[in-house]
Coordinates of C-alpha atoms in Angstrom, one line a residue:
Chain A
M1 CA -24.5 26.9 1.7
A2 CA -26.8 24.0 2.8
A3 CA -26.4 20.4 4.0
K4 CA -28.8 17.6 3.5
G5 CA -28.6 14.0 4.5
V6 CA -30.3 10.7 5.3
I7 CA -29.7 7.7 7.5
R8 CA -30.2 4.2 6.1
K9 CA -30.7 1.8 9.1
G10 CA -28.8 -1.5 8.9
E11 CA -27.4 -1.0 5.4
Y12 CA -23.8 -2.0 4.7
F13 CA -21.4 -1.2 1.8
D14 CA -17.6 -1.7 1.8
S15 CA -15.5 1.4 2.2
V16 CA -14.0 1.6 -1.3
T17 CA -17.5 1.4 -2.9
L18 CA -18.6 4.2 -0.6
M19 CA -15.5 6.3 -1.4
L20 CA -16.0 5.8 -5.2
V21 CA -19.7 6.8 -5.0
A22 CA -18.9 9.8 -2.7
R23 CA -16.2 11.0 -5.3
D24 CA -18.7 10.8 -8.1
A25 CA -21.3 12.6 -6.0
S26 CA -18.9 15.4 -5.2
K27 CA -18.8 16.2 -9.0
I28 CA -22.6 16.7 -9.2
D29 CA -23.4 20.3 -10.3
G30 CA -23.7 22.6 -7.2
V31 CA -22.4 20.0 -4.8
I32 CA -19.4 21.1 -2.7
D33 CA -18.8 17.9 -0.8
A34 CA -20.4 14.5 -0.4
T35 CA -19.8 11.9 2.3
I36 CA -21.1 8.4 2.6
V37 CA -20.0 6.5 5.7
M38 CA -21.0 4.0 8.3
G39 CA -22.2 5.8 11.5
T40 CA -19.2 5.1 13.7
A41 CA -18.1 7.6 16.3
Q42 CA -15.0 8.4 14.3
N43 CA -16.9 9.0 11.1
K44 CA -19.3 11.3 12.9
S45 CA -16.5 13.4 14.2
I46 CA -15.1 13.8 10.7
L47 CA -18.6 14.9 9.5
E48 CA -18.7 17.4 12.3
M49 CA -15.3 18.9 11.2
S50 CA -16.6 19.3 7.7
E51 CA -19.8 20.9 8.9
M52 CA -21.9 18.0 7.7
L53 CA -23.1 16.4 11.0
L54 CA -26.8 17.0 10.9
D55 CA -28.7 16.7 14.2
E56 CA -30.4 13.5 13.0
F57 CA -27.0 11.8 12.5
R58 CA -26.0 12.0 16.1
D59 CA -27.9 8.8 17.1
A60 CA -26.7 6.8 14.1
S61 CA -25.0 3.5 15.1
D62 CA -22.0 1.6 13.6
N63 CA -24.4 -0.3 11.5
D64 CA -26.3 2.6 9.9
L65 CA -25.3 4.2 6.7
I66 CA -25.0 8.0 6.6
I67 CA -25.3 9.9 3.3
A68 CA -24.5 13.6 3.6
V69 CA -24.3 16.3 0.9
K70 CA -23.1 19.9 1.2
A71 CA -24.1 22.2 -1.6
K72 CA -24.1 25.8 -2.6
D73 CA -27.9 26.2 -1.7
E74 CA -30.9 24.4 -0.4
A75 CA -32.2 23.3 -3.9
A76 CA -28.8 22.0 -5.0
A77 CA -28.4 20.0 -1.7
V78 CA -31.8 18.4 -2.2
L79 CA -31.1 17.5 -5.8
G80 CA -27.5 16.4 -4.9
L81 CA -28.7 14.1 -2.2
K82 CA -31.3 12.5 -4.5
K83 CA -28.6 12.0 -7.2
T84 CA -26.2 10.6 -4.7
E85 CA -28.7 8.0 -3.6
E86 CA -29.2 7.0 -7.2
L87 CA -25.5 6.6 -7.7
L88 CA -25.3 4.3 -4.6
E89 CA -28.2 2.2 -5.9
K90 CA -26.5 1.8 -9.2
S91 CA -23.3 0.6 -7.5
R92 CA -25.2 -1.9 -5.5
Q93 CA -26.7 -3.3 -8.7
R94 CA -23.3 -3.6 -10.2
T95 CA -22.0 -5.7 -7.3
T96 CA -25.1 -7.9 -7.0
D97 CA -26.0 -8.1 -10.6
S98 CA -23.9 -11.2 -11.2
S99 CA -26.8 -13.5 -9.9
E100 CA -24.0 -15.3 -8.0
Y101 CA -25.0 -16.7 -4.6
M102 CA -23.0 -14.8 -1.9
P103 CA -22.4 -16.9 1.3
K104 CA -22.8 -15.1 4.6
S105 CA -19.8 -16.5 6.3
I106 CA -16.4 -18.1 5.7
E107 CA -17.9 -21.5 6.7
S108 CA -20.6 -21.4 4.0
A109 CA -18.1 -20.0 1.5
I110 CA -16.0 -23.2 1.9
N111 CA -19.0 -25.2 0.8
V112 CA -19.5 -22.9 -2.3
L113 CA -15.8 -23.1 -3.3
P114 CA -14.5 -26.6 -2.5
G115 CA -10.8 -26.7 -2.1
A116 CA -10.6 -23.0 -1.1
N117 CA -7.1 -22.4 0.4
M118 CA -6.8 -18.6 1.0
V119 CA -8.9 -16.0 2.7
I120 CA -8.4 -12.2 2.1
I121 CA -9.8 -10.1 4.9
S122 CA -10.3 -6.3 4.5
V123 CA -13.1 -5.5 6.9
A124 CA -12.7 -2.9 9.6
G125 CA -9.7 -3.7 11.9
K126 CA -11.8 -4.6 15.0
Y127 CA -13.5 -7.4 13.2
A128 CA -10.6 -8.7 11.2
A129 CA -8.9 -10.9 13.8
E130 CA -12.2 -12.9 14.4
E131 CA -12.5 -13.6 10.7
A132 CA -8.8 -14.6 10.5
M133 CA -9.2 -17.1 13.4
K134 CA -12.2 -18.7 11.6
A135 CA -10.1 -19.1 8.5
L136 CA -7.2 -20.7 10.4
Q137 CA -9.5 -23.0 12.2
H138 CA -10.6 -24.3 8.8
D139 CA -6.9 -24.8 7.8
L140 CA -7.0 -21.9 5.3
H141 CA -4.1 -19.4 4.8
V142 CA -4.9 -15.8 5.5
M143 CA -4.1 -12.3 4.2
I144 CA -5.3 -9.5 6.5
F145 CA -5.3 -6.3 4.5
S146 CA -7.0 -4.4 7.3
D147 CA -5.1 -2.1 9.6
N148 CA -5.9 -1.1 13.2
V149 CA -6.3 -4.7 14.3
P150 CA -5.8 -4.9 18.1
K151 CA -2.2 -6.0 18.9
D152 CA -3.2 -8.8 21.3
K153 CA -5.7 -10.3 18.8
T154 CA -3.0 -10.0 16.1
L155 CA -0.6 -12.0 18.2
E156 CA -3.2 -14.7 18.8
V157 CA -3.8 -15.0 15.1
K158 CA -0.1 -15.2 14.2
K159 CA 0.6 -17.8 16.9
L160 CA -2.2 -20.0 15.7
G161 CA -1.0 -19.6 12.1
R162 CA 2.6 -20.6 13.1
E163 CA 1.3 -23.6 15.1
K164 CA -0.7 -24.9 12.1
G165 CA 2.0 -24.1 9.6
L166 CA -0.3 -21.7 7.8
L167 CA 0.5 -18.3 6.3
V168 CA -0.8 -15.3 8.2
M169 CA 0.0 -12.3 5.9
G170 CA -0.7 -9.0 7.7
P171 CA -2.4 -7.3 9.3
D172 CA -1.6 -4.0 7.6
C173 CA -0.3 -6.0 4.7
G174 CA -1.2 -4.4 1.4
T175 CA 0.5 -6.8 -1.0
A176 CA 1.1 -10.5 -1.8
I177 CA 1.7 -12.6 -4.9
I178 CA 0.7 -16.2 -4.5
N179 CA 1.0 -18.7 -7.3
G180 CA 1.4 -15.8 -9.7
A181 CA -1.9 -14.1 -8.6
P182 CA -1.8 -10.5 -7.2
L183 CA -3.5 -10.2 -3.9
G184 CA -4.5 -6.7 -2.6
F185 CA -2.4 -3.9 -4.0
A186 CA -0.1 -5.9 -6.3
N187 CA 1.4 -5.8 -9.7
V188 CA 1.1 -8.2 -12.6
V189 CA 4.6 -9.7 -12.7
N190 CA 6.4 -12.5 -14.5
R191 CA 6.5 -15.9 -12.8
G192 CA 10.0 -17.1 -12.1
D193 CA 12.4 -18.5 -9.6
I194 CA 12.8 -15.6 -7.1
G195 CA 10.8 -15.9 -3.9
I196 CA 10.2 -12.8 -1.7
V197 CA 9.3 -12.4 1.9
S198 CA 8.6 -8.8 2.7
A199 CA 7.5 -7.0 5.9
A200 CA 6.5 -4.0 3.7
G201 CA 3.8 -3.8 1.1
T202 CA 5.2 -1.1 -1.3
G203 CA 8.6 -2.7 -0.7
L204 CA 7.3 -5.9 -2.2
Q205 CA 5.6 -4.0 -5.1
E206 CA 8.9 -2.2 -5.9
V207 CA 11.1 -5.3 -5.8
S208 CA 8.8 -7.6 -7.6
S209 CA 8.2 -5.0 -10.4
I210 CA 11.9 -4.3 -10.9
I211 CA 12.6 -8.1 -11.1
S212 CA 9.8 -8.5 -13.6
N213 CA 10.9 -5.5 -15.7
E214 CA 14.4 -6.9 -15.8
G215 CA 13.1 -10.1 -17.4
S216 CA 13.2 -12.4 -14.4
G217 CA 10.2 -13.5 -12.3
I218 CA 8.6 -14.2 -9.0
S219 CA 7.8 -17.7 -7.6
Q220 CA 6.0 -16.3 -4.5
G221 CA 5.7 -12.9 -2.8
I222 CA 4.8 -13.2 0.8
G223 CA 3.9 -10.0 2.7
T224 CA 3.9 -10.1 6.5
G225 CA 3.2 -6.6 7.7
G226 CA 5.8 -4.6 9.6
I227 CA 4.6 -5.6 13.1
D228 CA 6.0 -9.1 12.5
M229 CA 9.6 -7.8 12.9
K230 CA 9.0 -6.4 16.4
I231 CA 10.3 -8.3 19.4
D232 CA 7.0 -9.5 20.8
F233 CA 6.0 -11.0 17.5
G234 CA 9.4 -12.6 16.9
G235 CA 9.0 -12.8 13.1
L236 CA 6.2 -15.4 13.4
S237 CA 4.8 -15.0 9.8
F238 CA 8.2 -14.0 8.3
L239 CA 9.8 -17.3 9.5
T240 CA 6.9 -19.4 8.1
G241 CA 7.4 -17.5 4.8
V242 CA 11.2 -18.1 4.7
E243 CA 10.8 -21.8 5.6
A244 CA 8.2 -22.2 2.8
L245 CA 10.6 -20.6 0.2
I246 CA 13.5 -22.8 1.4
A247 CA 11.3 -25.9 0.8
D248 CA 9.7 -24.7 -2.4
P249 CA 11.4 -26.4 -5.5
Q250 CA 10.4 -23.5 -7.8
T251 CA 12.3 -20.9 -5.7
E252 CA 16.0 -20.7 -6.5
V253 CA 16.8 -17.3 -5.0
I254 CA 15.3 -15.9 -1.8
T255 CA 14.9 -12.1 -1.3
L256 CA 14.0 -10.6 2.1
I257 CA 12.7 -7.0 2.6
S258 CA 12.2 -5.1 5.8
K259 CA 13.2 -2.1 7.9
P260 CA 16.0 -3.4 10.3
P261 CA 14.4 -6.2 12.3
H262 CA 14.8 -6.4 16.1
P263 CA 18.2 -8.1 16.8
E264 CA 16.4 -11.2 18.3
V265 CA 14.1 -11.5 15.3
L266 CA 17.2 -11.2 13.0
E267 CA 18.8 -14.0 15.0
R268 CA 15.8 -16.2 14.5
I269 CA 15.8 -15.6 10.8
G270 CA 19.5 -16.6 10.9
E271 CA 18.5 -19.9 12.7
V272 CA 16.0 -20.8 9.9
L273 CA 18.5 -19.9 7.2
K274 CA 21.1 -22.4 8.6
T275 CA 19.1 -25.2 6.9
N276 CA 19.1 -23.3 3.6
R277 CA 21.4 -23.9 0.5
K278 CA 19.8 -21.2 -1.8
P279 CA 21.3 -17.7 -2.2
V280 CA 19.6 -15.1 0.0
V281 CA 19.5 -11.4 -0.6
A282 CA 18.4 -9.1 2.2
A283 CA 17.4 -5.4 2.0
F284 CA 16.9 -4.5 5.6
L285 CA 16.9 -0.8 4.8
G286 CA 19.5 1.1 6.9
A287 CA 20.8 -2.0 8.7
D288 CA 24.5 -2.7 9.2
P289 CA 25.7 -4.9 6.3
A290 CA 27.9 -6.9 8.6
L291 CA 24.8 -8.0 10.6
V292 CA 23.1 -9.1 7.4
R293 CA 26.1 -11.1 6.4
S294 CA 26.2 -12.8 9.8
I295 CA 22.9 -14.6 9.1
G296 CA 24.2 -15.8 5.8
A297 CA 22.5 -13.3 3.5
I298 CA 23.9 -10.9 0.9
P299 CA 23.2 -7.3 2.0
A300 CA 21.5 -5.0 -0.4
S301 CA 21.4 -1.2 0.5
S302 CA 18.2 -0.5 -1.4
L303 CA 15.1 -2.2 -2.9
E304 CA 16.6 -1.6 -6.3
E305 CA 19.9 -3.3 -5.4
A306 CA 18.0 -6.2 -3.8
A307 CA 16.0 -6.7 -7.0
L308 CA 19.0 -6.4 -9.3
L309 CA 21.2 -8.7 -7.2
S310 CA 18.4 -11.3 -7.1
V311 CA 18.1 -11.1 -10.9
S312 CA 21.8 -11.5 -11.3
L313 CA 21.8 -14.6 -9.1
S314 CA 18.8 -16.0 -10.9
K315 CA 20.4 -15.5 -14.3
G316 CA 23.9 -16.6 -13.2
I317 CA 25.5 -13.2 -13.9
S318 CA 28.9 -12.8 -12.1
M319 CA 29.3 -10.2 -9.3
E320 CA 32.0 -8.6 -11.3
Q321 CA 29.7 -8.0 -14.3
F322 CA 27.0 -6.9 -11.9
N323 CA 29.2 -4.3 -10.3
K324 CA 30.4 -3.0 -13.7
E325 CA 26.8 -2.4 -14.8
I326 CA 25.9 -0.7 -11.6
E327 CA 28.9 1.7 -12.0
E328 CA 27.9 2.5 -15.5
S329 CA 24.4 3.4 -14.6
E330 CA 25.6 5.4 -11.7
N331 CA 27.8 7.5 -14.0
E332 CA 24.8 8.1 -16.3
L333 CA 22.8 9.3 -13.2
K334 CA 25.6 11.8 -12.3
E335 CA 25.7 13.2 -15.8
L336 CA 21.9 13.6 -15.8
A337 CA 22.1 15.4 -12.4
K338 CA 24.7 17.8 -13.7
G339 CA 22.5 18.9 -16.6
L340 CA 19.5 19.3 -14.4
A341 CA 21.3 21.2 -11.7
K342 CA 22.1 24.0 -14.2
Q343 CA 18.4 24.8 -14.5
L344 CA 18.2 25.7 -10.8
R345 CA 18.3 29.3 -9.4
P346 CA 20.6 30.1 -6.4
E347 CA 17.6 30.3 -4.0
Q348 CA 16.4 26.8 -4.9
K349 CA 17.8 24.6 -2.2
Y350 CA 15.4 21.9 -0.9
V351 CA 13.8 18.6 -1.9
R352 CA 10.2 18.0 -1.0
G353 CA 9.2 14.4 -1.3
L354 CA 5.5 13.6 -1.3
F355 CA 4.9 9.8 -1.0
Q356 CA 2.1 7.3 -1.5
G357 CA 4.3 4.4 -0.4
G358 CA 5.5 4.2 3.2
T359 CA 8.6 2.0 2.4
L360 CA 9.6 4.2 -0.5
A361 CA 9.4 7.3 1.8
Y362 CA 11.6 5.4 4.3
E363 CA 14.1 4.3 1.6
T364 CA 14.4 7.8 0.2
Q365 CA 15.3 9.1 3.6
V366 CA 17.9 6.4 4.1
I367 CA 19.5 7.3 0.8
L368 CA 19.3 11.1 1.1
K369 CA 20.5 11.5 4.6
D370 CA 24.0 10.2 3.6
M371 CA 24.0 12.5 0.6
I372 CA 22.5 15.8 1.7
G373 CA 22.0 15.6 5.5
D374 CA 19.0 15.8 7.7
I375 CA 15.6 15.1 6.2
N376 CA 12.5 16.3 8.1
S377 CA 9.5 14.0 7.9
N378 CA 6.2 13.0 9.5
A379 CA 7.7 9.5 9.5
P380 CA 11.4 10.4 10.2
L381 CA 14.3 8.1 10.6
D382 CA 15.3 10.0 13.7
P383 CA 12.6 11.3 16.1
R384 CA 14.4 14.7 16.3
L385 CA 13.5 15.3 12.7
R386 CA 9.7 14.9 13.1
L387 CA 7.8 17.7 11.4
A388 CA 5.9 19.9 13.9
D389 CA 3.1 20.1 11.4
S390 CA 2.8 17.3 8.7
W391 CA 0.9 19.7 6.5
R392 CA 3.9 22.2 6.3
S393 CA 7.3 21.3 4.9
V394 CA 10.5 22.6 6.5
G395 CA 13.9 22.5 4.7
H396 CA 14.4 19.1 3.1
T397 CA 11.2 17.2 3.7
V398 CA 9.8 13.8 3.0
V399 CA 6.1 13.3 3.7
D400 CA 4.5 9.8 3.9
L401 CA 0.9 10.5 2.9
G402 CA -0.2 7.1 4.0
E403 CA 0.2 8.1 7.7
D404 CA -2.9 8.4 9.9
E405 CA -3.1 12.2 9.9
F406 CA -3.7 12.1 6.2
T407 CA -5.9 8.9 5.9
V408 CA -8.5 9.3 8.6
G409 CA -11.8 9.6 6.7
R410 CA -10.0 9.4 3.4
P411 CA -8.9 6.5 1.2
H412 CA -5.3 5.5 0.8
P413 CA -3.1 7.9 -1.2
Q414 CA -2.5 5.1 -3.8
I415 CA -6.3 5.4 -4.6
D416 CA -7.0 9.1 -3.9
F417 CA -4.6 11.6 -5.4
S418 CA -6.4 14.8 -4.4
L419 CA -4.6 15.7 -1.2
R420 CA -1.1 15.3 -2.7
N421 CA -2.1 17.1 -5.9
K422 CA -3.0 20.2 -3.8
R423 CA 0.3 19.9 -1.8
I424 CA 2.4 19.6 -5.1
L425 CA 1.1 23.0 -6.2
E426 CA 1.8 24.6 -2.8
E427 CA 5.4 23.3 -2.9
A428 CA 5.8 24.5 -6.5
R429 CA 5.0 28.1 -5.4
D430 CA 7.7 27.9 -2.7
K431 CA 10.8 29.6 -4.3
S432 CA 13.2 27.7 -2.0
V433 CA 12.2 24.4 -3.5
A434 CA 14.6 22.8 -6.0
I435 CA 13.0 19.4 -6.4
I436 CA 9.5 18.0 -6.0
Y437 CA 9.8 14.3 -5.6
L438 CA 6.8 12.0 -6.2
D439 CA 6.3 8.2 -6.2
V440 CA 3.4 6.6 -8.1
V441 CA 2.6 3.1 -7.2
I442 CA 0.4 1.3 -9.8
G443 CA -1.1 -2.2 -10.0
H444 CA -4.3 -3.9 -9.0
G445 CA -6.3 -2.2 -6.2
T446 CA -4.7 1.3 -6.8
N447 CA -6.1 4.3 -8.7
P448 CA -7.2 3.2 -12.2
N449 CA -6.2 6.5 -13.9
P450 CA -2.9 7.7 -12.3
G451 CA -1.8 9.4 -15.6
E452 CA -4.9 11.6 -15.9
E453 CA -4.9 12.3 -12.2
L454 CA -1.3 13.6 -11.9
A455 CA 0.0 14.7 -15.4
P456 CA -2.1 17.9 -15.5
V457 CA -0.8 18.8 -12.0
I458 CA 2.8 18.3 -13.1
S459 CA 2.2 20.7 -16.0
E460 CA 0.6 23.2 -13.7
A461 CA 3.4 22.9 -11.1
R462 CA 6.1 23.4 -13.8
T463 CA 4.3 26.6 -14.9
A464 CA 3.8 27.9 -11.3
G465 CA 7.5 27.7 -10.4
N466 CA 11.0 26.6 -11.4
A467 CA 11.2 23.4 -9.3
L468 CA 12.3 20.2 -11.0
I469 CA 9.8 17.4 -10.7
I470 CA 11.2 13.9 -10.3
V471 CA 8.7 11.0 -10.5
T472 CA 9.3 7.3 -9.9
V473 CA 6.8 4.8 -11.1
T474 CA 6.5 1.4 -9.4
G475 CA 4.8 -1.2 -11.6
T476 CA 4.9 -3.1 -14.9
D477 CA 3.6 -2.7 -18.4
R478 CA 1.2 -5.6 -17.7
D479 CA -0.5 -3.7 -14.8
P480 CA -4.1 -2.6 -15.6
Q481 CA -2.8 1.0 -15.8
N482 CA 0.2 0.2 -18.0
K483 CA 3.5 1.6 -16.7
H484 CA 4.8 2.6 -20.1
K485 CA 1.8 4.8 -20.8
I486 CA 1.9 6.5 -17.4
V487 CA 5.7 7.2 -17.7
K488 CA 5.1 8.9 -21.1
M489 CA 2.3 11.0 -19.8
Y490 CA 4.4 12.3 -16.9
R491 CA 7.4 13.0 -19.2
D492 CA 5.2 14.9 -21.7
A493 CA 4.0 17.0 -18.8
G494 CA 7.5 18.0 -17.9
A495 CA 8.7 15.5 -15.2
I496 CA 11.9 13.6 -15.1
V497 CA 10.7 10.0 -14.7
L498 CA 12.9 7.2 -13.3
E499 CA 11.6 3.6 -12.9
R500 CA 13.2 2.8 -9.6
N501 CA 12.9 4.7 -6.3
A502 CA 16.5 4.3 -5.2
S503 CA 18.0 5.7 -8.5
A504 CA 15.5 8.5 -8.5
S505 CA 16.5 9.4 -4.9
R506 CA 20.2 9.3 -5.7
L507 CA 19.5 11.6 -8.7
A508 CA 17.8 14.1 -6.3
G509 CA 20.8 13.7 -4.0
Y510 CA 23.4 14.4 -6.7
I511 CA 21.5 17.4 -8.0
L512 CA 21.4 18.9 -4.4
Q513 CA 25.0 18.1 -3.7
D514 CA 26.1 20.3 -6.6
P515 CA 23.2 22.6 -7.2
R516 CA 24.8 24.7 -9.9
G517 CA 26.1 21.6 -11.8
N518 CA 29.7 22.6 -11.7
Chain B
M1 CA -3.0 -27.4 3.9
K2 CA 0.6 -26.5 4.6
T3 CA 2.2 -23.6 2.9
I4 CA 4.4 -25.7 0.6
D5 CA 1.2 -27.5 -0.6
L6 CA -0.5 -24.2 -1.3
F7 CA 2.3 -23.4 -3.7
T8 CA 1.6 -26.5 -5.8
S9 CA -2.3 -26.2 -5.7
E10 CA -4.6 -24.1 -7.6
L11 CA -5.2 -20.8 -5.6
K12 CA -8.9 -20.5 -4.6
V13 CA -9.8 -17.5 -2.6
I14 CA -12.5 -16.5 -0.2
N15 CA -12.8 -12.7 -0.1
V16 CA -14.1 -11.0 3.0
G17 CA -14.4 -7.2 2.5
L18 CA -13.5 -5.0 -0.5
T19 CA -15.1 -6.3 -3.6
S20 CA -12.5 -4.7 -5.8
F21 CA -10.0 -7.4 -4.7
K22 CA -12.4 -10.1 -6.0
E23 CA -12.6 -8.3 -9.3
S24 CA -8.8 -8.0 -9.6
L25 CA -8.4 -11.8 -8.9
E26 CA -11.1 -12.7 -11.4
Q27 CA -9.3 -10.6 -14.1
E28 CA -6.2 -12.7 -13.4
G29 CA -8.2 -15.9 -13.8
V30 CA -8.3 -16.9 -10.1
K31 CA -11.5 -18.6 -8.6
V32 CA -12.9 -16.3 -5.9
V33 CA -16.0 -16.4 -3.7
Q34 CA -17.2 -13.1 -2.1
V35 CA -18.6 -13.3 1.4
D36 CA -21.6 -11.1 2.0
W37 CA -20.0 -9.8 5.2
R38 CA -21.8 -7.5 7.6
P39 CA -20.6 -6.2 11.1
P40 CA -21.6 -8.9 13.6
A41 CA -24.6 -8.3 15.9
G42 CA -25.2 -5.0 14.1
G43 CA -21.8 -3.7 15.0
D44 CA -22.8 -3.2 18.6
E45 CA -19.9 -4.1 20.9
E46 CA -22.0 -5.0 23.9
A47 CA -24.4 -7.2 22.0
M48 CA -21.4 -8.9 20.3
E49 CA -19.8 -9.6 23.7
A50 CA -23.0 -11.0 25.0
L51 CA -23.3 -13.2 21.9
R52 CA -19.8 -14.5 22.4
R53 CA -20.6 -15.4 26.1
L54 CA -23.8 -17.2 25.1
M55 CA -21.9 -19.2 22.5
G56 CA -19.2 -20.0 25.0
K57 CA -16.4 -18.5 23.0

């Protein structure tokens, strides 16, 4: 084995470009691993762990680009490095080919695009707040996709946004839909009269997709980031979002999504809602329904229920009819569970959920704990149920692959499927596993080929063991990946595919409540 | 521009960071300008702090 590398002083590429080139480079003949990163201390320690930190890299600074290749022998490493540099050059040409002038700052970008009204920021967390402040000072709305933004800086940004009546979405906000346009990781959905404010990115994707798939549409989808619902942030961005939807003539129904907010934040949302005459549906996952009613909202127990209730209100369908339809689909789910349970062997007892979406992992735990008891997790509902080792499942387990231990030095699991694919096969070989549960979140910004990435692994897992594989796909047929096509590929590979996470979770629950299907 | 005015205007975006977000918005017909962003002062924390002091920020 041999490693080769080079430092490029003062060169900068964004992290997704680097990840895509590194992935292509890893496929070069003879190459075992390829990494292209900025020379930060954290990146250098990751290189060290993968035995790719060459001596000459130790002095690299944050502003230097490191290209490192590990290969089977010296000759392959030299050739691999040369090819990797060529790939990087090609990708640079792709982004700069378009002869467009690229301004160096937000200030000069405003001159290039008169009437600009939104800034999306996805640079490294420590620089994001400064860029956000610049945007707000120029009266521009902001979406901060970046995570790891210092908390004190985040509070400054949110306070200024609130003072100026400007939207501050994020930090750590993956998704928004503004005037019909998908920002960040977002789905292509119908426009309509349902307005959403969501603390959670995948929560917003799931609810907006279900609404669109049911034939209704979204007026605006405002993501705030989870930090907004904490006591010291007081719902600053969430409140601005709710007020805007109350005032918006195109919004007839308001849908709110979050984990249970801090009681004081909930009270503040209630204050804002006092001026509101539009119906409000709130999915504060796991919250006491009575508390939700106390602020004048209709409680929804899941993202699915929030979406379907909102659609019913938008279309003027009566609650009686709504409840009847829910009951019918629940009975179908129970029948399906009975049939599937008969395929299990006596030793197959556990569910293993491997998630791309943090909110979906949370929702599944909320649903399953009432049906089958304790669920162990790296992001548990109850700290007692925290996995000692996130890489090893115990009993019923739900793993959020978007948590730090899995993403340091790697792209988000909605982009990079490799880690989960490996884990799926490990779970499939475990004879005590009854169900492998997977979410796939599609849309702009996410992996362009989720069908090709996962379908062969589903087939392999079905051959390796007897576990049922339940997949839920969040997205729409108008997304670049096309939901319909993806669903068919997974079904053909042997998975049971449901289009909503809450239904899929209940299906898993029903199967495990009665594992012989009696 | 207040939030309610944003909802009735044409969305025009300045993108600072991942170029894939610019491409997605262009596919959906939204006007976007990409900022050629680089870490300030070469990403060196001390130099950045010094620069901020000099500029009186």
